[in-house]
Amino acid sequence: MSAETLGSAAQAAHTSGPEALSEHYGRVRARTEMLCEPLATEDYCIQTAPEVSPPKWHLAHTTWFFETFVLLPYLPGYRVYQAGYDHLFNSYYETVGRPFPRPQRGLLARPTVAEIYAYRAHVDAVMGELLAGDSEPEAQLAARLVLGLHHEQQHQELLLTDIKHIFAFNPLRPVYREHTLPAGTATEARWRERVAGVYELGHDGAGFAFDNEGPRHRTYVQDHVLQDRLVTNGEFLEFMEAGGYRRSELWLSDGWRTAQAQGWRAPLYWEQHEDGWWHMTLGGLQPVDAHAPVCHVSHYEADAFARWRGARLPTEAEWELAAAEQAIEGNFMDSGHLAPLSAPPEGAGLRQLFGDVWEWTQSAYGPYPGYRPLAGALGEYNGKFMSDQMVLRGGSCATPADHVRATYRNFFYPGERWQLVGLRLAADR
Amino acid sequence: MSAETLGSAAQAAHTSGPEALSEHYGRVRARTEMLCEPLATEDYCIQTAPEVSPPKWHLAHTTWFFETFVLLPYLPGYRVYQAGYDHLFNSYYETVGRPFPRPQRGLLARPTVAEIYAYRAHVDAVMGELLAGDSEPEAQLAARLVLGLHHEQQHQELLLTDIKHIFAFNPLRPVYREHTLPAGTATEARWRERVAGVYELGHDGAGFAFDNEGPRHRTYVQDHVLQDRLVTNGEFLEFMEAGGYRRSELWLSDGWRTAQAQGWRAPLYWEQHEDGWWHMTLGGLQPVDAHAPVCHVSHYEADAFARWRGARLPTEAEWELAAAEQAIEGNFMDSGHLAPLSAPPEGAGLRQLFGDVWEWTQSAYGPYPGYRPLAGALGEYNGKFMSDQMVLRGGSCATPADHVRATYRNFFYPGERWQLVGLRLAADR
Amino acid sequence: MSAETLGSAAQAAHTSGPEALSEHYGRVRARTEMLCEPLATEDYCIQTAPEVSPPKWHLAHTTWFFETFVLLPYLPGYRVYQAGYDHLFNSYYETVGRPFPRPQRGLLARPTVAEIYAYRAHVDAVMGELLAGDSEPEAQLAARLVLGLHHEQQHQELLLTDIKHIFAFNPLRPVYREHTLPAGTATEARWRERVAGVYELGHDGAGFAFDNEGPRHRTYVQDHVLQDRLVTNGEFLEFMEAGGYRRSELWLSDGWRTAQAQGWRAPLYWEQHEDGWWHMTLGGLQPVDAHAPVCHVSHYEADAFARWRGARLPTEAEWELAAAEQAIEGNFMDSGHLAPLSAPPEGAGLRQLFGDVWEWTQSAYGPYPGYRPLAGALGEYNGKFMSDQMVLRGGSCATPADHVRATYRNFFYPGERWQLVGLRLAADR
Amino acid sequence: MSAETLGSAAQAAHTSGPEALSEHYGRVRARTEMLCEPLATEDYCIQTAPEVSPPKWHLAHTTWFFETFVLLPYLPGYRVYQAGYDHLFNSYYETVGRPFPRPQRGLLARPTVAEIYAYRAHVDAVMGELLAGDSEPEAQLAARLVLGLHHEQQHQELLLTDIKHIFAFNPLRPVYREHTLPAGTATEARWRERVAGVYELGHDGAGFAFDNEGPRHRTYVQDHVLQDRLVTNGEFLEFMEAGGYRRSELWLSDGWRTAQAQGWRAPLYWEQHEDGWWHMTLGGLQPVDAHAPVCHVSHYEADAFARWRGARLPTEAEWELAAAEQAIEGNFMDSGHLAPLSAPPEGAGLRQLFGDVWEWTQSAYGPYPGYRPLAGALGEYNGKFMSDQMVLRGGSCATPADHVRATYRNFFYPGERWQLVGLRLAADR
């Protein structure tokens, strides 16, 4: 999801210079492969739901992205590495070819994992040549390259969420990586207030951003409060014990229908044992920690929980105004925990705005006033998804730290739960 | 869809008095039956799509509404007319019983049409007694009664759209009512401008309104223009001839998928003959009038058309600000045409804001800041649908004239086309 | 289902003469309408399952059959009554047009019931003229007319089974006709033996028969026994109480999968009340009579029951050899009970072979050796269904007495239950 | 599919002795692994249709069979190799556990291929100990072991047909094994006659056979003729060119519906290029050889072809009587071609009865008179599938030569095409 504003990325290229770009490229690409180290060959091939992609597909698709949007247009004479890959690894770009059907990505025995790594190596080598010269790369090339790296970071997060789904489906309960999480403690949530007024929202043009984060524009925000930390598993358990999943009056109509049809009784990956609730994590099956943020709930569940508490979800404007005042720090992929953690001690501002879990908002995903997608195929990156989905904010424990911003807009369908998604409460004042 | 704010409806009751209420009740209820006069008994029983209801179901459901929400709570000792009807004719109120499955409404041979008219007569008689006394009805009773009448008017419109669907499905092409429409002439569309600023939006509390129209609140609106008339069939034909249904880059992703899956090539009810395009109307199969507003397009088609024109759909705020400055006049059900007409001659303000066709906006249907649904089962009227749908404004040629307002918010799923829905263009400035 | 052998039907025409044919026609056609007398107009229009047809469709389709296969080819200058009916009322004859989709028969508001009765009256009048002359009708015309009458009798039975389904679906539990059934008493079942040998099977050419009943041919039958009466509700209840619906080892694989997917726990129309099992009948909701034959069980349930009893279903040869030795007497539609009855007292031969319920056999429906369907469109009557279905024998309480024969082969899919179907046990010796 | 008659398998054990059994076991098990040699790890994991299983699943399931039905009951103290495998690798034995859902076999990343080979090695080692002693194994153990080996041979064939499906799905067109097929020449088909009479059918008890092949019994067979070779691709192309796939009158009703729904226009794996028809084979994409037998046609297509030719499919009795007179020789897996070949020169008897392609018959799969499945879970092997499927005879080019017999009864659903299935014509005389 996403296409940069050309100006801001060119800016990025200018400040870092060609060598830095080449290093940036190498660092991001290497991390993708590092994330796959714990995998067996078989783990790369599986697709356990239509919205999940096999890990090897992620490896190939991100490479196809550089080949299609950087090498082919900017390296004269470049020939595609392998006929057929343009079809197999095109995700959804209707204007540059015919995307392979998403629900069938797990039916592809070939290319093998080794062949895909060879594809990566080939494209990396050619990219190295392209970036090796003394002169600065052309602004548009640099912009596309930075876009490709942020695109790859998005797929790094998807790799982790998809591996989690693949492992959780398996009755043998594989472990991605043994881990010991720091023990959390209970902390009271505080309400933080903001007074009504006209505020500015959206990306201001400095540094990289996806096209959907701009243009920066005015909006009117009402008096409201936000909780200073995420909703916890313990709080969500109270909702469950109060019959939350059985009380239709707490739910949006589509949510209730979905919950009944899917048989939801708890967040995804939760299972009730004799000694309480457990859930699958990247570290295997673990007891649910009451102090950690609730995760893997749909927008519908988040909304029902909030209604039960007499509160609501934040708007994306409310969230962004709070986030704009804080440093981008939190429990990201870089912490290595790969699981949401209980909130740090109370401070001046809001806690857990960044990292841990993406936060559902009550805002439907749509264009900002004056929004223009990029010209050409990259215009398909974000704009065409501006219906039927909801905005999420803040990144998760599977997001690279240098990938998010206060203005970053993620989006999922309201019934989706396989991403690392949770919530924070808001209320009118 | 909808539950009034009690205060405003009580207000309505106060100004009109008990006698006027009783007359109001009689007038609305009679019109529902008048709309059914052209029907054969068989026409009352059919359900041609999950979202369509058999006409006899509408007759019974609106009656059940008064029985359930007025007679049972406000008439001591009232006993339900017939056991089982509470199940069969409950549309979606989970908190007052178990609604009969919507897609199966057309599988009910009984009660017969005559039995349903007897049910109506019974409830009308008892309602007559309840309203007959000298004293003014209690405020809450009056509020619910007015709500019930607006609810019945919504079903009057649904009756017409569902009859149209039922007749259009039938290869024998039945005619609901022969009609001759006034010939239209081409009129250029003009752009009307509004400057950015903080504006007030929503119902202000005088007169009846549904709960989702309030509370009145401030919002920031950008510089923009609106076209002064609806998009016409002729303009939509240009889109079709320019390959609009084959060019993925014009479409939202979910729209493109839906259009492919459903095989859309034209608006609903259109069919191509040797001598051009025809479409089913309530007056039977008719040639498409190039000057009349396009109708029966989904949000996705409306959005693609607007993108092709380099424009966009209005936000609901933009629409409402324009509508608030105009009289509520237009081609409503009361005109008797039961079809959208070409625009009247250009004037000072915007044309066709009310009547003709509901207008898709780019606003997802959600709660206004500070929104609170009614307490109890009537809280299910509007609030629980505030996800996954888009707002439409202005009423149609099947809407009773005294039913709409500038603040009225209708809502449908973006893929729905069986209602009388069209569009108006907007653009940034 | 079915097309006569021309020779045998011509024979029938010869013995009866033109006047008798005309009377025969009048008698059968009148009975169809008689069966509809208890219906309200609404009951004629409903289709509660893809395999059910609305009663008005049966009335029209049987008329279309005479129009298409008798009037158009044999009455010079005949013009179809109404354009469009050839599409709407063609059931499955691909070679004479384009059949209207079966699952959508219940979506047709028009033609109205009155219009369909007028269609019947018109065709009956023209048929009367065609048959009024002094001379005998041509042999092939006579053969088709007799085929049309047997076809209409098949739809008489379908009318009753479809009305039962339509009424049973309705939560208001309508009654087709009040009836009091004679009280039954328990009778022990006896096993009747037949020794192995070469036997002759199939229709021998005298009198009317459908094409699938011939040619008469030799077959080898093993030593076996048949029970002398049908399996009763009481016996089936024992199976249920012994966990029959929960024990996979009793079931065919496809049967088990179907039973799980459909949630079968009892025969169709059965429901458990506090005071025992009840079931919907044409006389409304009634207690299950332990002595009456079990009805509305699929082939899979019949097969599982037989396996539980250490027995099996009969082959169609075994059944026919027994039936060929008996008079065609039993509880048919003509008895007026319209429900299966407990067995009459034990006698010399097998009881309940004819009438009460159709009996599932273990024989898949296929062509007899040397089978040739009729030439032309009537060849579609029976032959094209010779796969995936099972043979049933003997007629039911909804079959006209003059419609069945020992050689008559009915056929349904093994998972179907809405017909009046039951079973008799067989075993090897 | 299948469970041996204990007597015959015990007999097999008696003649060969324990050492031979151990060698037999080793030979069959080794061949399974040999068939997988060309596979990449990724190829083992894919399931391209619900009826296809991933190769690694076949490897594990056949091993589970020996563990469950030989080691656990016959080796005192044996403990299962790995908890969970009993669930994952149980195909359909409801009475020994809970089979893992078949359509989800391709969603299992773990156990890895290496782990499954280790599982095989473990079970093989323990089986070796069990068979190592001097004394003859107990008769029932020997019978189960032989059954397990025939079971494994069935999965050898499935391995090849499933690999073909997995590779054919892949746009990269992988090759399982390069091969050059001998060039075929055209040979006229001859009709061979058999006179009517009572014949004996089924297995007589000497040597191994599955339970569904017996008991041997009498049947009456009519005068008929059989063609002396299989139907060729060239003949099938004539059917296609004569509009065979567009002429409803040639098809069974369920066949026509299936062909329309699936869009069939040619046999599975065929694709039309500018220079004619090609098809995927285990040797990659190849031109269709007009002289080779047609393959990958459903029962419905075979039946329609036969009807177009004025012929029919053989009954299984007709086929078996011809086959009983011939040696079991043909183009089996052992020939190494792994593709059907054109017929050998005309001879005294029928050609191609064994090997090349399985031959559809017109016989529905059901129990022979007096059939009794084995007691216990192995009774689920064949008996519970005796509905809804059709019998096929003769083995294919993927069948091991020592696996088939004249009495062997294979069975598939009439719409299935992914097996190596073709046809031979029959006719009445």
JSON list of N, CA and C in Angstrom, two decimals, chain A residues 40-43 45-48 88 104 106-113 167 169-172 174, chain D residues 40-43 45-48 88 104 106-113 167 169-172 174:
[
{"chain": "A", "resi": 40, "resn": "ALA", "atom": "N", "xyz": [11.72, -22.97, 7.36]},
{"chain": "A", "resi": 40, "resn": "ALA", "atom": "CA", "xyz": [12.04, -24.13, 6.52]},
{"chain": "A", "resi": 40, "resn": "ALA", "atom": "C", "xyz": [11.52, -23.84, 5.12]},
{"chain": "A", "resi": 41, "resn": "THR", "atom": "N", "xyz": [12.07, -24.52, 4.14]},
{"chain": "A", "resi": 41, "resn": "THR", "atom": "CA", "xyz": [11.63, -24.31, 2.75]},
{"chain": "A", "resi": 41, "resn": "THR", "atom": "C", "xyz": [10.11, -24.42, 2.64]},
{"chain": "A", "resi": 42, "resn": "GLU", "atom": "N", "xyz": [9.53, -25.40, 3.32]},
{"chain": "A", "resi": 42, "resn": "GLU", "atom": "CA", "xyz": [8.09, -25.62, 3.23]},
{"chain": "A", "resi": 42, "resn": "GLU", "atom": "C", "xyz": [7.30, -24.42, 3.73]},
{"chain": "A", "resi": 43, "resn": "ASP", "atom": "N", "xyz": [7.81, -23.73, 4.74]},
{"chain": "A", "resi": 43, "resn": "ASP", "atom": "CA", "xyz": [7.09, -22.60, 5.32]},
{"chain": "A", "resi": 43, "resn": "ASP", "atom": "C", "xyz": [6.92, -21.47, 4.30]},
{"chain": "A", "resi": 45, "resn": "CYS", "atom": "N", "xyz": [5.99, -21.63, 1.29]},
{"chain": "A", "resi": 45, "resn": "CYS", "atom": "CA", "xyz": [5.10, -21.94, 0.16]},
{"chain": "A", "resi": 45, "resn": "CYS", "atom": "C", "xyz": [3.62, -21.89, 0.49]},
{"chain": "A", "resi": 46, "resn": "ILE", "atom": "N", "xyz": [3.27, -21.69, 1.74]},
{"chain": "A", "resi": 46, "resn": "ILE", "atom": "CA", "xyz": [1.90, -21.94, 2.20]},
{"chain": "A", "resi": 46, "resn": "ILE", "atom": "C", "xyz": [1.08, -20.66, 2.25]},
{"chain": "A", "resi": 47, "resn": "GLN", "atom": "N", "xyz": [-0.20, -20.77, 1.92]},
{"chain": "A", "resi": 47, "resn": "GLN", "atom": "CA", "xyz": [-1.14, -19.65, 1.99]},
{"chain": "A", "resi": 47, "resn": "GLN", "atom": "C", "xyz": [-2.38, -20.13, 2.74]},
{"chain": "A", "resi": 48, "resn": "THR", "atom": "N", "xyz": [-2.52, -19.73, 3.98]},
{"chain": "A", "resi": 48, "resn": "THR", "atom": "CA", "xyz": [-3.58, -20.27, 4.83]},
{"chain": "A", "resi": 48, "resn": "THR", "atom": "C", "xyz": [-4.88, -19.49, 4.78]},
{"chain": "A", "resi": 88, "resn": "LEU", "atom": "N", "xyz": [3.32, -13.55, -12.36]},
{"chain": "A", "resi": 88, "resn": "LEU", "atom": "CA", "xyz": [3.19, -14.23, -11.05]},
{"chain": "A", "resi": 88, "resn": "LEU", "atom": "C", "xyz": [3.37, -13.27, -9.87]},
{"chain": "A", "resi": 104, "resn": "GLN", "atom": "N", "xyz": [-4.65, -17.64, -5.14]},
{"chain": "A", "resi": 104, "resn": "GLN", "atom": "CA", "xyz": [-3.97, -18.83, -5.66]},
{"chain": "A", "resi": 104, "resn": "GLN", "atom": "C", "xyz": [-2.46, -18.75, -5.51]},
{"chain": "A", "resi": 106, "resn": "GLY", "atom": "N", "xyz": [-0.70, -19.55, -3.14]},
{"chain": "A", "resi": 106, "resn": "GLY", "atom": "CA", "xyz": [-0.19, -20.73, -2.45]},
{"chain": "A", "resi": 106, "resn": "GLY", "atom": "C", "xyz": [-0.25, -21.99, -3.29]},
{"chain": "A", "resi": 107, "resn": "LEU", "atom": "N", "xyz": [-0.63, -21.88, -4.55]},
{"chain": "A", "resi": 107, "resn": "LEU", "atom": "CA", "xyz": [-0.71, -23.06, -5.41]},
{"chain": "A", "resi": 107, "resn": "LEU", "atom": "C", "xyz": [0.49, -23.16, -6.35]},
{"chain": "A", "resi": 108, "resn": "LEU", "atom": "N", "xyz": [1.47, -22.32, -6.12]},
{"chain": "A", "resi": 108, "resn": "LEU", "atom": "CA", "xyz": [2.61, -22.25, -7.03]},
{"chain": "A", "resi": 108, "resn": "LEU", "atom": "C", "xyz": [3.82, -22.97, -6.44]},
{"chain": "A", "resi": 109, "resn": "ALA", "atom": "N", "xyz": [4.08, -24.18, -6.92]},
{"chain": "A", "resi": 109, "resn": "ALA", "atom": "CA", "xyz": [5.27, -24.91, -6.47]},
{"chain": "A", "resi": 109, "resn": "ALA", "atom": "C", "xyz": [6.54, -24.19, -6.95]},
{"chain": "A", "resi": 110, "resn": "ARG", "atom": "N", "xyz": [6.48, -23.68, -8.17]},
{"chain": "A", "resi": 110, "resn": "ARG", "atom": "CA", "xyz": [7.64, -23.02, -8.75]},
{"chain": "A", "resi": 110, "resn": "ARG", "atom": "C", "xyz": [7.34, -21.56, -9.00]},
{"chain": "A", "resi": 111, "resn": "PRO", "atom": "N", "xyz": [8.33, -20.66, -9.05]},
{"chain": "A", "resi": 111, "resn": "PRO", "atom": "CA", "xyz": [9.74, -20.93, -8.83]},
{"chain": "A", "resi": 111, "resn": "PRO", "atom": "C", "xyz": [10.00, -21.39, -7.40]},
{"chain": "A", "resi": 112, "resn": "THR", "atom": "N", "xyz": [11.08, -22.13, -7.24]},
{"chain": "A", "resi": 112, "resn": "THR", "atom": "CA", "xyz": [11.46, -22.60, -5.92]},
{"chain": "A", "resi": 112, "resn": "THR", "atom": "C", "xyz": [12.00, -21.44, -5.08]},
{"chain": "A", "resi": 113, "resn": "VAL", "atom": "N", "xyz": [12.16, -21.70, -3.82]},
{"chain": "A", "resi": 113, "resn": "VAL", "atom": "CA", "xyz": [12.72, -20.69, -2.91]},
{"chain": "A", "resi": 113, "resn": "VAL", "atom": "C", "xyz": [14.13, -20.30, -3.37]},
{"chain": "A", "resi": 167, "resn": "PHE", "atom": "N", "xyz": [1.71, -20.52, 10.85]},
{"chain": "A", "resi": 167, "resn": "PHE", "atom": "CA", "xyz": [2.10, -21.37, 11.97]},
{"chain": "A", "resi": 167, "resn": "PHE", "atom": "C", "xyz": [0.91, -21.61, 12.91]},
{"chain": "A", "resi": 169, "resn": "PHE", "atom": "N", "xyz": [-2.16, -21.87, 12.10]},
{"chain": "A", "resi": 169, "resn": "PHE", "atom": "CA", "xyz": [-3.08, -22.83, 11.50]},
{"chain": "A", "resi": 169, "resn": "PHE", "atom": "C", "xyz": [-2.64, -24.26, 11.77]},
{"chain": "A", "resi": 170, "resn": "ASN", "atom": "N", "xyz": [-1.35, -24.47, 11.90]},
{"chain": "A", "resi": 170, "resn": "ASN", "atom": "CA", "xyz": [-0.81, -25.83, 11.93]},
{"chain": "A", "resi": 170, "resn": "ASN", "atom": "C", "xyz": [-1.01, -26.49, 13.30]},
{"chain": "A", "resi": 171, "resn": "PRO", "atom": "N", "xyz": [-1.65, -27.66, 13.32]},
{"chain": "A", "resi": 171, "resn": "PRO", "atom": "CA", "xyz": [-1.90, -28.33, 14.60]},
{"chain": "A", "resi": 171, "resn": "PRO", "atom": "C", "xyz": [-0.62, -28.68, 15.36]},
{"chain": "A", "resi": 172, "resn": "LEU", "atom": "N", "xyz": [0.51, -28.70, 14.68]},
{"chain": "A", "resi": 172, "resn": "LEU", "atom": "CA", "xyz": [1.76, -29.03, 15.37]},
{"chain": "A", "resi": 172, "resn": "LEU", "atom": "C", "xyz": [2.36, -27.82, 16.09]},
{"chain": "A", "resi": 174, "resn": "PRO", "atom": "N", "xyz": [4.09, -24.84, 15.28]},
{"chain": "A", "resi": 174, "resn": "PRO", "atom": "CA", "xyz": [5.51, -24.51, 15.14]},
{"chain": "A", "resi": 174, "resn": "PRO", "atom": "C", "xyz": [5.84, -23.18, 15.82]},
{"chain": "D", "resi": 40, "resn": "ALA", "atom": "N", "xyz": [11.28, -31.01, -6.34]},
{"chain": "D", "resi": 40, "resn": "ALA", "atom": "CA", "xyz": [11.87, -30.04, -5.42]},
{"chain": "D", "resi": 40, "resn": "ALA", "atom": "C", "xyz": [11.06, -30.06, -4.13]},
{"chain": "D", "resi": 41, "resn": "THR", "atom": "N", "xyz": [11.66, -29.60, -3.04]},
{"chain": "D", "resi": 41, "resn": "THR", "atom": "CA", "xyz": [10.95, -29.59, -1.77]},
{"chain": "D", "resi": 41, "resn": "THR", "atom": "C", "xyz": [9.61, -28.88, -1.89]},
{"chain": "D", "resi": 42, "resn": "GLU", "atom": "N", "xyz": [9.58, -27.78, -2.65]},
{"chain": "D", "resi": 42, "resn": "GLU", "atom": "CA", "xyz": [8.35, -27.01, -2.79]},
{"chain": "D", "resi": 42, "resn": "GLU", "atom": "C", "xyz": [7.24, -27.82, -3.44]},
{"chain": "D", "resi": 43, "resn": "ASP", "atom": "N", "xyz": [7.60, -28.69, -4.39]},
{"chain": "D", "resi": 43, "resn": "ASP", "atom": "CA", "xyz": [6.58, -29.47, -5.10]},
{"chain": "D", "resi": 43, "resn": "ASP", "atom": "C", "xyz": [5.82, -30.40, -4.17]},
{"chain": "D", "resi": 45, "resn": "CYS", "atom": "N", "xyz": [4.54, -29.78, -1.37]},
{"chain": "D", "resi": 45, "resn": "CYS", "atom": "CA", "xyz": [3.67, -29.11, -0.38]},
{"chain": "D", "resi": 45, "resn": "CYS", "atom": "C", "xyz": [2.36, -28.60, -0.96]},
{"chain": "D", "resi": 46, "resn": "ILE", "atom": "N", "xyz": [2.18, -28.70, -2.26]},
{"chain": "D", "resi": 46, "resn": "ILE", "atom": "CA", "xyz": [1.12, -27.95, -2.94]},
{"chain": "D", "resi": 46, "resn": "ILE", "atom": "C", "xyz": [-0.12, -28.82, -3.16]},
{"chain": "D", "resi": 47, "resn": "GLN", "atom": "N", "xyz": [-1.28, -28.19, -3.07]},
{"chain": "D", "resi": 47, "resn": "GLN", "atom": "CA", "xyz": [-2.57, -28.87, -3.33]},
{"chain": "D", "resi": 47, "resn": "GLN", "atom": "C", "xyz": [-3.37, -27.97, -4.26]},
{"chain": "D", "resi": 48, "resn": "THR", "atom": "N", "xyz": [-3.44, -28.32, -5.52]},
{"chain": "D", "resi": 48, "resn": "THR", "atom": "CA", "xyz": [-4.05, -27.43, -6.52]},
{"chain": "D", "resi": 48, "resn": "THR", "atom": "C", "xyz": [-5.54, -27.65, -6.73]},
{"chain": "D", "resi": 88, "resn": "LEU", "atom": "N", "xyz": [-3.34, -35.75, 11.32]},
{"chain": "D", "resi": 88, "resn": "LEU", "atom": "CA", "xyz": [-2.96, -35.12, 10.04]},
{"chain": "D", "resi": 88, "resn": "LEU", "atom": "C", "xyz": [-2.98, -36.10, 8.87]},
{"chain": "D", "resi": 104, "resn": "GLN", "atom": "N", "xyz": [-7.73, -29.11, 3.03]},
{"chain": "D", "resi": 104, "resn": "GLN", "atom": "CA", "xyz": [-6.74, -28.28, 3.70]},
{"chain": "D", "resi": 104, "resn": "GLN", "atom": "C", "xyz": [-5.37, -28.95, 3.81]},
{"chain": "D", "resi": 106, "resn": "GLY", "atom": "N", "xyz": [-3.08, -28.96, 1.81]},
{"chain": "D", "resi": 106, "resn": "GLY", "atom": "CA", "xyz": [-2.03, -28.11, 1.25]},
{"chain": "D", "resi": 106, "resn": "GLY", "atom": "C", "xyz": [-1.73, -26.89, 2.11]},
{"chain": "D", "resi": 107, "resn": "LEU", "atom": "N", "xyz": [-2.31, -26.80, 3.28]},
{"chain": "D", "resi": 107, "resn": "LEU", "atom": "CA", "xyz": [-2.07, -25.65, 4.15]},
{"chain": "D", "resi": 107, "resn": "LEU", "atom": "C", "xyz": [-1.11, -26.00, 5.28]},
{"chain": "D", "resi": 108, "resn": "LEU", "atom": "N", "xyz": [-0.50, -27.17, 5.19]},
{"chain": "D", "resi": 108, "resn": "LEU", "atom": "CA", "xyz": [0.35, -27.64, 6.28]},
{"chain": "D", "resi": 108, "resn": "LEU", "atom": "C", "xyz": [1.82, -27.47, 5.93]},
{"chain": "D", "resi": 109, "resn": "ALA", "atom": "N", "xyz": [2.45, -26.44, 6.50]},
{"chain": "D", "resi": 109, "resn": "ALA", "atom": "CA", "xyz": [3.88, -26.25, 6.28]},
{"chain": "D", "resi": 109, "resn": "ALA", "atom": "C", "xyz": [4.67, -27.38, 6.96]},
{"chain": "D", "resi": 110, "resn": "ARG", "atom": "N", "xyz": [4.21, -27.78, 8.09]},
{"chain": "D", "resi": 110, "resn": "ARG", "atom": "CA", "xyz": [4.90, -28.82, 8.86]},
{"chain": "D", "resi": 110, "resn": "ARG", "atom": "C", "xyz": [4.00, -30.05, 8.99]},
{"chain": "D", "resi": 111, "resn": "PRO", "atom": "N", "xyz": [4.53, -31.26, 9.16]},
{"chain": "D", "resi": 111, "resn": "PRO", "atom": "CA", "xyz": [5.96, -31.56, 9.20]},
{"chain": "D", "resi": 111, "resn": "PRO", "atom": "C", "xyz": [6.62, -31.31, 7.86]},
{"chain": "D", "resi": 112, "resn": "THR", "atom": "N", "xyz": [7.91, -31.04, 7.91]},
{"chain": "D", "resi": 112, "resn": "THR", "atom": "CA", "xyz": [8.67, -30.80, 6.69]},
{"chain": "D", "resi": 112, "resn": "THR", "atom": "C", "xyz": [8.84, -32.11, 5.91]},
{"chain": "D", "resi": 113, "resn": "VAL", "atom": "N", "xyz": [9.31, -31.97, 4.71]},
{"chain": "D", "resi": 113, "resn": "VAL", "atom": "CA", "xyz": [9.56, -33.15, 3.88]},
{"chain": "D", "resi": 113, "resn": "VAL", "atom": "C", "xyz": [10.60, -34.05, 4.55]},
{"chain": "D", "resi": 167, "resn": "PHE", "atom": "N", "xyz": [1.85, -29.46, -11.56]},
{"chain": "D", "resi": 167, "resn": "PHE", "atom": "CA", "xyz": [2.73, -28.87, -12.57]},
{"chain": "D", "resi": 167, "resn": "PHE", "atom": "C", "xyz": [1.91, -28.20, -13.68]},
{"chain": "D", "resi": 169, "resn": "PHE", "atom": "N", "xyz": [-0.90, -26.76, -13.41]},
{"chain": "D", "resi": 169, "resn": "PHE", "atom": "CA", "xyz": [-1.47, -25.49, -12.93]},
{"chain": "D", "resi": 169, "resn": "PHE", "atom": "C", "xyz": [-0.45, -24.36, -13.06]},
{"chain": "D", "resi": 170, "resn": "ASN", "atom": "N", "xyz": [0.82, -24.68, -12.97]},
{"chain": "D", "resi": 170, "resn": "ASN", "atom": "CA", "xyz": [1.84, -23.64, -12.86]},
{"chain": "D", "resi": 170, "resn": "ASN", "atom": "C", "xyz": [2.15, -23.01, -14.23]},
{"chain": "D", "resi": 171, "resn": "PRO", "atom": "N", "xyz": [2.02, -21.68, -14.30]},
{"chain": "D", "resi": 171, "resn": "PRO", "atom": "CA", "xyz": [2.28, -21.01, -15.58]},
{"chain": "D", "resi": 171, "resn": "PRO", "atom": "C", "xyz": [3.69, -21.22, -16.10]},
{"chain": "D", "resi": 172, "resn": "LEU", "atom": "N", "xyz": [4.61, -21.62, -15.24]},
{"chain": "D", "resi": 172, "resn": "LEU", "atom": "CA", "xyz": [5.99, -21.82, -15.69]},
{"chain": "D", "resi": 172, "resn": "LEU", "atom": "C", "xyz": [6.18, -23.18, -16.35]},
{"chain": "D", "resi": 174, "resn": "PRO", "atom": "N", "xyz": [6.43, -26.57, -15.39]},
{"chain": "D", "resi": 174, "resn": "PRO", "atom": "CA", "xyz": [7.57, -27.41, -15.02]},
{"chain": "D", "resi": 174, "resn": "PRO", "atom": "C", "xyz": [7.46, -28.80, -15.67]}
]
